[in-house]
Coordinates of C-alpha atoms in Angstrom, one line a residue:
Chain S
M14 CA -78.3 -94.5 -27.9
T15 CA -77.0 -95.0 -31.3
L16 CA -73.7 -95.9 -31.6
D17 CA -73.1 -94.2 -35.1
A18 CA -73.7 -90.9 -32.3
L19 CA -71.3 -91.3 -29.5
P20 CA -69.7 -88.2 -29.5
P21 CA -65.9 -87.4 -30.3
P22 CA -63.2 -87.3 -27.2
Q23 CA -63.4 -84.0 -26.3
E24 CA -67.3 -83.6 -26.5
A25 CA -67.3 -86.8 -24.3
L26 CA -65.2 -85.5 -22.3
A27 CA -67.0 -81.8 -21.7
A28 CA -70.0 -83.7 -20.8
R29 CA -69.3 -86.4 -18.5
Y30 CA -67.1 -83.2 -16.5
G31 CA -69.7 -80.3 -17.4
A32 CA -68.8 -77.0 -16.4
G33 CA -65.7 -78.7 -14.1
P34 CA -62.2 -79.0 -15.7
A35 CA -62.2 -81.9 -18.1
P36 CA -58.5 -84.0 -18.8
A37 CA -56.9 -83.4 -22.5
P38 CA -58.8 -86.5 -24.7
G39 CA -55.9 -89.2 -24.4
P40 CA -55.7 -92.4 -26.2
W41 CA -59.9 -93.4 -27.6
N42 CA -62.0 -96.3 -28.9
E43 CA -65.6 -97.5 -29.3
T44 CA -65.5 -99.0 -26.1
I45 CA -64.3 -96.3 -24.3
A46 CA -66.5 -93.8 -25.8
L47 CA -69.4 -95.7 -25.1
M48 CA -68.3 -96.0 -21.6
L49 CA -67.9 -92.0 -21.2
A50 CA -71.7 -91.6 -22.8
H51 CA -73.1 -93.9 -19.9
R52 CA -76.7 -92.4 -18.5
S53 CA -78.9 -94.3 -16.0
V54 CA -82.1 -94.5 -17.9
R55 CA -85.4 -94.3 -15.5
A56 CA -88.0 -93.9 -18.1
Y57 CA -88.5 -97.1 -21.1
V58 CA -91.0 -97.9 -23.4
P59 CA -91.7 -101.7 -24.1
G60 CA -90.6 -103.3 -27.0
P61 CA -88.8 -107.0 -27.4
L62 CA -85.3 -107.5 -26.7
P63 CA -83.1 -109.2 -29.0
E64 CA -83.0 -113.0 -29.5
G65 CA -80.3 -114.6 -26.9
L66 CA -80.4 -111.1 -25.2
L67 CA -79.9 -112.6 -21.9
E68 CA -77.5 -115.4 -22.1
T69 CA -75.3 -113.0 -24.2
L70 CA -75.3 -110.5 -21.7
L71 CA -74.8 -113.1 -18.7
A72 CA -71.1 -114.6 -21.0
A73 CA -70.1 -110.9 -20.6
G74 CA -70.6 -110.9 -17.0
Q75 CA -69.1 -114.0 -16.1
S76 CA -66.2 -113.3 -18.3
A77 CA -65.5 -110.4 -15.7
A78 CA -63.1 -111.2 -12.9
T79 CA -64.0 -113.1 -9.8
S80 CA -61.6 -113.6 -6.6
S81 CA -60.0 -116.6 -6.8
N82 CA -62.6 -118.0 -9.7
M83 CA -64.9 -119.0 -6.7
Q84 CA -67.8 -117.1 -8.8
S85 CA -69.8 -116.3 -5.7
W86 CA -72.4 -114.8 -7.3
S87 CA -76.2 -115.8 -9.3
V88 CA -78.6 -113.4 -11.4
V89 CA -82.3 -114.0 -11.2
A90 CA -83.8 -112.8 -14.0
V91 CA -87.3 -111.1 -13.9
A92 CA -89.4 -110.2 -17.2
D93 CA -93.0 -111.4 -15.7
P94 CA -94.6 -108.4 -15.5
A95 CA -96.6 -109.0 -12.3
Q96 CA -92.9 -110.2 -10.5
K97 CA -91.4 -107.3 -11.7
A98 CA -94.3 -105.0 -10.0
R99 CA -93.7 -106.8 -6.9
L100 CA -90.1 -106.2 -6.7
A101 CA -90.7 -102.3 -7.3
A102 CA -92.8 -102.3 -4.3
L103 CA -90.4 -103.7 -2.8
S104 CA -87.9 -101.5 -4.4
Q105 CA -89.1 -98.0 -3.1
D106 CA -91.9 -98.0 -6.0
Q107 CA -89.2 -97.2 -8.4
A108 CA -91.7 -97.0 -11.3
Y109 CA -89.0 -98.0 -14.0
V110 CA -88.4 -101.4 -12.0
R111 CA -92.0 -102.3 -13.4
D112 CA -91.2 -100.4 -16.8
C113 CA -88.2 -102.2 -18.2
A114 CA -88.4 -104.7 -20.2
L115 CA -85.6 -107.1 -18.2
F116 CA -85.2 -106.8 -14.2
L117 CA -81.6 -108.5 -13.2
C118 CA -81.2 -109.4 -9.5
F119 CA -78.0 -109.7 -8.8
V120 CA -77.3 -112.1 -5.4
A121 CA -74.3 -112.6 -3.5
D122 CA -74.0 -116.2 -3.5
T123 CA -72.2 -118.7 -1.6
S124 CA -75.3 -121.4 -1.4
R125 CA -73.5 -122.8 -3.9
A126 CA -70.6 -123.8 -1.9
R127 CA -72.9 -124.8 0.9
R128 CA -74.3 -127.1 -1.4
L129 CA -70.9 -128.3 -2.7
A130 CA -69.9 -128.5 0.6
A131 CA -73.0 -130.7 2.1
R132 CA -72.7 -132.8 -0.5
E133 CA -69.4 -134.0 0.1
G134 CA -69.9 -133.6 3.5
L135 CA -66.7 -130.7 4.2
E136 CA -67.3 -127.6 6.5
L137 CA -66.4 -124.0 5.2
P138 CA -66.1 -122.0 8.5
S139 CA -64.9 -118.7 6.1
L140 CA -68.3 -118.5 4.8
A141 CA -68.9 -116.3 7.8
C142 CA -66.2 -114.4 7.6
L143 CA -67.1 -110.7 6.1
E144 CA -64.3 -111.2 3.5
T145 CA -66.3 -113.5 1.8
F146 CA -69.5 -111.4 1.9
L147 CA -67.6 -108.6 0.0
T148 CA -65.8 -110.9 -2.3
A149 CA -69.5 -112.1 -3.2
A150 CA -70.5 -108.4 -3.4
T151 CA -68.0 -107.0 -5.5
D152 CA -68.4 -110.4 -7.8
C153 CA -71.7 -109.1 -8.3
A154 CA -70.3 -105.7 -9.4
F155 CA -68.0 -106.5 -11.8
A156 CA -70.4 -108.8 -13.7
A157 CA -73.1 -106.4 -13.7
Q158 CA -70.9 -103.6 -14.8
N159 CA -69.9 -105.8 -18.2
M160 CA -73.7 -106.6 -18.3
A161 CA -74.7 -102.9 -18.3
L162 CA -72.2 -102.0 -20.7
A163 CA -72.8 -105.1 -23.0
A164 CA -76.6 -104.0 -22.7
E165 CA -75.9 -100.2 -23.6
S166 CA -73.5 -101.3 -26.4
L167 CA -76.2 -102.9 -28.1
G168 CA -78.5 -99.8 -27.7
L169 CA -80.5 -100.8 -24.5
G170 CA -80.4 -98.3 -21.4
C171 CA -79.8 -99.6 -17.8
C172 CA -80.4 -98.0 -14.6
Y173 CA -78.9 -99.7 -10.7
I174 CA -81.4 -100.1 -8.2
G175 CA -79.6 -100.1 -4.3
A176 CA -83.1 -99.8 -3.5
L177 CA -83.2 -103.8 -4.0
R178 CA -81.3 -104.1 -0.5
N179 CA -84.2 -101.7 1.4
R180 CA -85.8 -105.2 2.1
P181 CA -83.7 -107.9 1.6
E182 CA -85.5 -110.6 3.3
A183 CA -88.9 -110.1 1.3
V184 CA -87.0 -109.6 -2.2
A185 CA -85.2 -113.2 -1.1
A186 CA -88.4 -114.7 -0.4
E187 CA -90.1 -113.3 -3.4
L188 CA -86.8 -115.1 -5.8
G189 CA -86.8 -117.8 -3.5
L190 CA -83.3 -117.5 -2.3
P191 CA -81.2 -120.3 -0.4
E192 CA -79.7 -119.3 3.3
G193 CA -76.4 -117.4 2.2
A194 CA -77.7 -116.1 -0.8
A195 CA -78.5 -112.5 -0.4
P196 CA -79.9 -109.4 -3.0
V197 CA -76.9 -107.1 -3.4
F198 CA -78.8 -104.7 -5.9
G199 CA -80.7 -105.2 -9.4
L200 CA -80.2 -104.0 -12.7
C201 CA -82.9 -102.3 -14.7
I202 CA -82.9 -103.1 -18.9
G203 CA -84.9 -101.5 -21.9
H204 CA -85.5 -99.3 -24.2
E205 CA -85.3 -96.1 -23.3
D206 CA -88.3 -93.8 -23.8
P207 CA -87.0 -91.5 -26.6
A208 CA -89.3 -88.6 -25.3
R209 CA -87.5 -88.5 -22.2
I210 CA -83.5 -88.6 -22.5
T211 CA -81.3 -87.6 -20.3
A212 CA -78.3 -86.0 -20.5
V213 CA -74.9 -87.5 -19.3
K214 CA -74.3 -86.4 -15.7
P215 CA -71.4 -84.5 -14.9
R216 CA -68.8 -86.2 -12.0
L217 CA -66.4 -84.8 -9.5
P218 CA -62.8 -83.1 -11.0
Q219 CA -60.4 -85.9 -11.7
S220 CA -58.1 -84.7 -9.5
V221 CA -60.4 -85.1 -6.2
V222 CA -60.8 -88.8 -6.9
L223 CA -57.3 -89.7 -8.5
H224 CA -54.7 -89.9 -6.0
H225 CA -50.4 -89.7 -7.4
G226 CA -48.4 -92.6 -4.7
R227 CA -50.4 -90.8 -1.6
Y228 CA -53.7 -89.7 -1.2
D229 CA -54.3 -86.0 -1.2
A230 CA -56.8 -84.4 1.3
D231 CA -56.6 -81.0 0.0
D232 CA -60.0 -80.9 -2.2
A233 CA -62.2 -78.2 -0.6
D234 CA -62.0 -75.8 -3.5
A235 CA -62.6 -78.3 -6.3
V236 CA -65.4 -80.2 -4.5
A237 CA -66.9 -76.7 -4.2
A238 CA -66.6 -76.0 -8.2
Y239 CA -68.5 -79.7 -8.2
D240 CA -71.0 -77.9 -6.3
A241 CA -71.5 -75.5 -9.1
T242 CA -71.0 -77.9 -11.8
L243 CA -74.0 -80.2 -10.5
A244 CA -76.3 -77.3 -10.0
A245 CA -75.6 -75.8 -13.8
H246 CA -76.1 -79.2 -14.8
G247 CA -79.4 -79.7 -13.2
H248 CA -80.9 -76.3 -14.3
G249 CA -79.8 -77.2 -17.8
T250 CA -81.7 -80.4 -17.8
G251 CA -84.7 -78.8 -15.9
R252 CA -84.5 -81.7 -13.4
S253 CA -82.6 -80.8 -9.5
S254 CA -79.9 -78.4 -9.3
K255 CA -79.3 -79.3 -5.8
A256 CA -75.7 -79.0 -4.9
W257 CA -73.2 -81.9 -4.0
A258 CA -72.8 -81.5 -0.7
A259 CA -76.3 -80.9 -0.2
R260 CA -77.4 -84.3 -1.7
V261 CA -74.2 -86.2 0.5
H262 CA -75.6 -84.3 3.7
D263 CA -79.4 -85.7 2.5
R264 CA -78.4 -89.3 1.9
L265 CA -75.9 -89.3 5.1
S266 CA -77.6 -87.3 7.4
N267 CA -80.0 -89.5 9.0
P268 CA -79.7 -93.5 8.9
A269 CA -83.5 -93.4 8.7
Y270 CA -83.3 -92.0 5.4
L271 CA -81.6 -95.2 4.4
N272 CA -85.1 -96.5 3.7
G273 CA -84.5 -99.4 5.6
R274 CA -81.2 -100.4 4.7
E275 CA -79.6 -99.1 8.0
R276 CA -80.5 -102.3 9.3
L277 CA -78.4 -104.2 6.0
R278 CA -76.2 -105.4 9.1
E279 CA -79.6 -107.3 11.0
A280 CA -81.2 -108.3 7.0
L281 CA -78.0 -110.1 6.1
G282 CA -77.2 -112.0 9.2
A283 CA -80.5 -113.6 8.7
L284 CA -79.7 -114.2 5.2
G285 CA -77.0 -116.3 6.2
F286 CA -74.0 -113.8 6.1
P287 CA -73.0 -113.6 10.2
L288 CA -70.4 -111.0 8.4
R289 CA -67.7 -112.1 11.1
Chain Y
M292 CA -54.3 -108.9 -26.4
T293 CA -54.7 -107.7 -30.5
L294 CA -58.3 -106.3 -30.8
D295 CA -58.1 -107.8 -34.2
A296 CA -57.5 -110.9 -33.5
L297 CA -60.6 -111.0 -31.1
P298 CA -62.4 -114.4 -32.3
P299 CA -66.1 -115.0 -33.6
P300 CA -68.8 -115.5 -31.2
Q301 CA -69.0 -119.1 -31.4
E302 CA -65.0 -119.7 -30.6
A303 CA -65.3 -117.1 -27.9
L304 CA -68.1 -118.9 -26.0
A305 CA -66.4 -122.0 -26.3
A306 CA -63.2 -120.5 -24.5
R307 CA -65.4 -119.3 -22.2
Y308 CA -67.2 -122.3 -21.3
G309 CA -64.6 -125.1 -21.8
A310 CA -66.0 -128.3 -22.1
G311 CA -69.1 -127.7 -21.0
P312 CA -71.6 -126.1 -22.3
A313 CA -71.9 -123.2 -24.1
P314 CA -74.6 -120.9 -25.5
A315 CA -75.7 -120.0 -28.9
P316 CA -74.6 -117.4 -30.0
G317 CA -77.1 -113.8 -29.7
P318 CA -75.9 -110.3 -30.3
W319 CA -72.8 -109.3 -30.5
N320 CA -69.8 -106.7 -31.3
E321 CA -66.5 -105.8 -30.5
T322 CA -67.1 -104.6 -26.8
I323 CA -69.3 -107.7 -26.2
A324 CA -65.8 -109.6 -27.9
L325 CA -63.1 -108.0 -25.8
M326 CA -65.1 -108.7 -22.4
L327 CA -65.5 -112.7 -23.5
A328 CA -61.8 -112.5 -24.4
H329 CA -61.0 -111.2 -20.7
R330 CA -57.8 -113.1 -19.3
S331 CA -56.1 -111.9 -16.1
V332 CA -52.6 -111.1 -16.6
R333 CA -50.2 -112.3 -14.0
A334 CA -46.8 -111.7 -16.1
Y335 CA -45.9 -108.3 -17.4
V336 CA -42.8 -106.9 -19.6
P337 CA -41.6 -103.3 -18.8
G338 CA -42.9 -100.7 -21.5
P339 CA -44.2 -97.0 -22.0
L340 CA -48.0 -96.7 -21.3
P341 CA -49.9 -94.5 -23.9
E342 CA -49.9 -90.5 -22.9
G343 CA -52.9 -90.0 -21.2
L344 CA -54.1 -93.5 -20.1
L345 CA -54.2 -92.9 -16.5
E346 CA -56.8 -90.1 -17.2
T347 CA -58.5 -91.6 -19.9
L348 CA -59.1 -94.7 -17.8
L349 CA -60.5 -92.4 -14.9
A350 CA -63.2 -90.9 -17.2
A351 CA -64.1 -94.4 -18.0
G352 CA -64.7 -95.4 -14.3
Q353 CA -65.9 -92.4 -13.4
S354 CA -68.7 -92.8 -15.9
A355 CA -70.1 -95.9 -14.8
A356 CA -72.5 -95.8 -12.2
T357 CA -72.4 -94.7 -8.6
S358 CA -74.5 -95.2 -5.9
S359 CA -76.8 -92.1 -5.3
N360 CA -73.9 -90.2 -7.4
M361 CA -72.2 -90.2 -3.9
Q362 CA -68.9 -91.0 -5.9
S363 CA -67.6 -92.9 -2.7
W364 CA -64.5 -94.6 -4.0
S365 CA -60.8 -92.7 -5.2
V366 CA -58.0 -94.4 -6.7
V367 CA -54.4 -94.2 -5.8
A368 CA -52.3 -94.4 -8.5
V369 CA -49.1 -96.0 -8.2
A370 CA -45.9 -96.0 -10.8
D371 CA -42.6 -95.8 -9.0
P372 CA -41.0 -99.1 -8.7
A373 CA -40.0 -99.2 -5.0
Q374 CA -43.5 -98.2 -4.0
K375 CA -44.8 -101.0 -6.1
A376 CA -42.5 -103.4 -4.3
R377 CA -43.7 -102.4 -0.8
L378 CA -47.7 -102.9 -1.8
A379 CA -46.5 -106.2 -3.5
A380 CA -44.9 -106.9 -0.2
L381 CA -48.0 -106.0 1.4
S382 CA -50.1 -108.1 -1.0
Q383 CA -48.7 -111.5 -0.6
D384 CA -45.5 -110.8 -2.6
Q385 CA -47.3 -111.0 -5.9
A386 CA -44.4 -110.5 -8.4
Y387 CA -47.2 -108.7 -11.3
V388 CA -47.6 -106.0 -8.8
R389 CA -44.4 -105.4 -8.8
D390 CA -43.7 -105.9 -12.3
C391 CA -47.1 -104.3 -13.7
A392 CA -46.7 -100.9 -15.5
L393 CA -49.5 -99.3 -13.1
F394 CA -50.7 -100.2 -9.5
L395 CA -54.3 -98.6 -9.5
C396 CA -55.4 -98.8 -5.5
F397 CA -59.3 -98.7 -5.2
V398 CA -60.4 -97.1 -1.9
A399 CA -63.7 -97.2 -0.3
D400 CA -63.7 -93.3 0.3
T401 CA -66.1 -91.8 2.8
S402 CA -63.9 -89.2 3.9
R403 CA -64.3 -86.6 0.9
A404 CA -67.7 -86.8 2.8
R405 CA -66.5 -86.4 6.5
R406 CA -64.2 -83.1 5.1
L407 CA -67.5 -81.6 3.3
A408 CA -69.2 -82.6 6.3
A409 CA -66.4 -81.5 8.8
R410 CA -66.5 -77.7 7.0
E411 CA -69.8 -77.1 7.1
G412 CA -70.2 -78.4 10.8
L413 CA -72.4 -81.4 9.9
E414 CA -72.9 -84.7 11.2
L415 CA -73.0 -87.7 9.2
P416 CA -74.1 -90.7 11.3
S417 CA -75.3 -93.0 8.1
L418 CA -71.1 -93.1 7.5
A419 CA -70.8 -95.8 10.4
C420 CA -74.2 -97.9 8.3
L421 CA -72.7 -101.1 6.8
E422 CA -74.6 -100.0 3.9
T423 CA -72.3 -97.1 3.4
F424 CA -69.2 -99.0 3.2
L425 CA -71.1 -101.5 0.8
T426 CA -71.9 -98.9 -1.5
A427 CA -68.6 -97.3 -1.3
A428 CA -67.4 -101.0 -2.5
T429 CA -69.4 -101.7 -5.4
D430 CA -69.0 -98.3 -6.4
C431 CA -65.0 -98.9 -6.4
A432 CA -65.5 -102.2 -8.1
F433 CA -68.3 -100.6 -11.2
A434 CA -65.6 -97.8 -11.7
A435 CA -62.6 -100.6 -11.5
Q436 CA -64.6 -102.5 -14.0
N437 CA -64.5 -100.1 -16.6
M438 CA -61.1 -99.2 -16.1
A439 CA -59.9 -103.2 -16.4
L440 CA -61.9 -103.5 -19.4
A441 CA -60.9 -99.6 -21.0
A442 CA -57.2 -100.7 -20.6
E443 CA -57.9 -104.1 -22.0
S444 CA -59.7 -102.3 -25.0
L445 CA -55.9 -100.8 -25.7
G446 CA -54.3 -103.7 -25.8
L447 CA -53.2 -103.8 -21.8
G448 CA -53.5 -106.7 -19.7
C449 CA -54.9 -106.4 -16.2
C450 CA -55.3 -108.4 -12.7
Y451 CA -57.3 -107.6 -9.5
I452 CA -55.5 -108.1 -6.7
G453 CA -57.6 -109.0 -3.8
A454 CA -54.5 -109.5 -1.4
L455 CA -54.8 -105.4 -1.1
R456 CA -57.2 -106.4 2.2
N457 CA -54.6 -108.9 3.7
R458 CA -53.2 -106.0 5.7
P459 CA -55.5 -103.0 4.9
E460 CA -53.9 -100.7 7.6
A461 CA -50.5 -101.2 6.7
V462 CA -51.7 -100.5 2.7
A463 CA -53.4 -97.1 3.7
A464 CA -50.8 -96.3 6.1
E465 CA -48.6 -96.9 2.5
L466 CA -51.2 -94.4 0.3
G467 CA -51.5 -91.7 3.3
L468 CA -55.3 -92.5 3.4
P469 CA -57.3 -90.6 5.7
E470 CA -60.3 -92.1 8.0
G471 CA -62.9 -93.4 6.6
A472 CA -61.3 -94.5 3.6
A473 CA -60.1 -98.2 2.9
P474 CA -58.3 -100.3 0.2
V475 CA -60.8 -102.6 -1.0
F476 CA -58.6 -104.1 -4.2
G477 CA -56.1 -103.4 -6.6
L478 CA -55.8 -103.7 -10.1
C479 CA -52.3 -103.8 -12.1
I480 CA -52.1 -102.6 -15.4
G481 CA -48.9 -103.4 -17.7
H482 CA -48.0 -105.0 -21.3
E483 CA -49.0 -108.6 -20.9
D484 CA -45.3 -110.8 -21.0
P485 CA -45.9 -112.8 -24.7
A486 CA -44.3 -115.8 -23.9
R487 CA -46.0 -116.4 -21.0
I488 CA -50.2 -116.0 -22.6
T489 CA -52.8 -117.6 -21.1
A490 CA -55.8 -119.4 -22.0
V491 CA -59.0 -118.0 -21.2
K492 CA -60.6 -119.0 -18.1
P493 CA -63.9 -121.3 -18.4
R494 CA -66.7 -120.9 -16.1
L495 CA -69.4 -122.6 -14.8
P496 CA -71.9 -123.1 -16.7
Q497 CA -75.1 -120.8 -17.4
S498 CA -77.4 -122.9 -15.8
V499 CA -75.4 -122.4 -12.4
V500 CA -75.8 -118.9 -12.4
L501 CA -78.9 -117.5 -14.2
H502 CA -82.1 -118.5 -13.1
H503 CA -85.5 -117.1 -14.2
G504 CA -87.8 -115.7 -11.8
R505 CA -87.0 -117.9 -8.9
Y506 CA -83.5 -119.4 -7.3
D507 CA -83.0 -122.7 -8.7
A508 CA -80.6 -124.5 -6.6
D509 CA -80.6 -128.3 -8.3
D510 CA -76.8 -127.8 -9.5
A511 CA -75.2 -130.4 -8.2
D512 CA -74.8 -132.5 -11.9
A513 CA -73.7 -129.1 -13.9
V514 CA -71.3 -127.9 -10.5
A515 CA -69.9 -131.9 -10.9
A516 CA -69.2 -131.2 -14.7
Y517 CA -67.7 -128.1 -14.5
D518 CA -65.4 -130.0 -11.9
A519 CA -64.1 -131.5 -15.1
T520 CA -64.4 -128.7 -17.1
L521 CA -61.5 -127.2 -15.3
A522 CA -59.9 -129.9 -14.6
A523 CA -59.5 -130.5 -18.6
H524 CA -58.4 -126.8 -18.9
G525 CA -55.8 -127.1 -16.3
H526 CA -54.2 -130.0 -18.1
G527 CA -54.7 -127.8 -21.5
T528 CA -52.2 -124.9 -19.7
G529 CA -49.9 -126.8 -17.7
R530 CA -51.4 -125.0 -14.5
S531 CA -53.1 -126.5 -11.5
S532 CA -56.3 -128.5 -13.0
K533 CA -57.9 -128.4 -9.5
A534 CA -61.2 -129.3 -9.5
W535 CA -63.3 -126.2 -8.4
A536 CA -64.8 -128.5 -5.5
A537 CA -61.2 -128.6 -4.2
R538 CA -60.6 -124.7 -4.7
V539 CA -63.5 -123.5 -2.8
H540 CA -62.8 -126.2 0.1
D541 CA -58.8 -124.8 0.0
R542 CA -60.1 -121.0 0.1
L543 CA -62.9 -121.3 2.8
S544 CA -62.3 -124.6 4.7
N545 CA -59.8 -122.4 7.2
P546 CA -60.3 -118.5 8.3
A547 CA -56.7 -118.9 8.3
Y548 CA -56.2 -119.5 4.7
L549 CA -57.7 -115.9 4.1
N550 CA -53.9 -114.9 4.7
G551 CA -55.5 -111.5 7.2
R552 CA -58.6 -111.0 5.4
E553 CA -60.0 -113.0 8.2
R554 CA -60.2 -109.9 10.5
L555 CA -60.8 -107.5 7.7
R556 CA -64.1 -106.2 9.6
E557 CA -61.5 -105.5 12.5
A558 CA -59.2 -103.9 10.3
L559 CA -62.2 -101.7 8.6
G560 CA -63.5 -100.2 12.0
A561 CA -60.0 -99.5 12.8
L562 CA -60.0 -97.5 9.2
G563 CA -62.8 -95.7 10.2
F564 CA -66.0 -98.3 9.3
P565 CA -67.6 -99.3 11.9
L566 CA -70.1 -101.3 9.6
R567 CA -73.1 -101.1 12.1

């Protein structure tokens, strides 16, 4: 992505909502334009990353909010081709995990607090609570989103990898994670293949996602219209034109389709998260 | 925050890591500078928000990645003073929930998929999986982080509210959430009180959070040094100078200190998330 090529508001909003209704342009600046231009990049070409990139991205990630300043997340950065290939194999053989320049593994990390408590002879029974895992997972996501956007602001492409949860114990072993640390998702970072640039993916109409004061569940027509929006987008890009309803059904109709993630609770328990 | 007052790299990194070791400045731009300058704003003054703000923020949030394009999140926007006061009362009486101009409630939302399936006569057994809740919660966080940063890019202040999980069933009732939808966190947005501007909070040294290839648990010295960094920061701002070790212990030593969140699993179950 070239920053000086960021589209103006009306064009950016039209791309983000496709054939569906887009809001009128409101306040705008380069940061917002950059967010609107996001695309998940799944095709990378080799090339060096800027010096100091990882440290800058990490500073951006650490600058995000973190629940009660617990900072219960870590990131394991993987640049070695052989290790990336092993992690790709553990993540549903997604080639972009192997092909990206830098693969970041985001870790819900209560092991730091455990080590601290062990050194001081303290007990931390709340580590067993679901709440503690959830704040660690959202800490990961707040930080990662800053890091992804920071990478995009530097002209790089990104793609989150939920498949890092397909085999959590094996990933934890690969990364040498201590007890109380579990992989939550990955993030590919690298140079987008200029021959395989994709289009911005349209999202649900705002009326479906945004509620004023009280949740409004009357969304049947808008969701049906989004089916047509996504199908039109698919035809335009030559990629799958499957409607949203069919995608939701494919994803959720059978736990076995979750590729291992249907046993996430058991896996997290084995990694030190009882989730009580 | 005034954008033209964003500090240069060295200064921004020094503020973010306080008395601790900061990385050398790397690649840099306004978006990254904005991230580094983040502070949670807990003191607001009244004042109108820009026209079209909410729709622009939502477009920024919807532009973030979402697991498998499921978009399993919603936001309930609350601007009415009486409703903000009720939500503040449900969120540990945090005055900033009441005082901010706009309070956004982020909702892990599988109710849309449920309605879709009901209309088409389909079953979606994977809705019961922990994985489905986790992706909904991280979807919320990716979107919210874009929205928070977008608000900050427009000169507004923000603060996440984890206390929205203290009484999830009561919050769900207040917002009229359908089954399969649960509050995950809130986000205050508004005009910072210029008389109560806080300093950037220093984070853990990068060596503690960042690992290369394999997790390195040898962090005792760096974590101890961070205790001193935070204490120095506290003295400088006149706020609590409690060291990090003490904060971690306060937070995690007794589930009752979680103010209701120790029963989050039960609450989510009641709202339609069995978390199997």
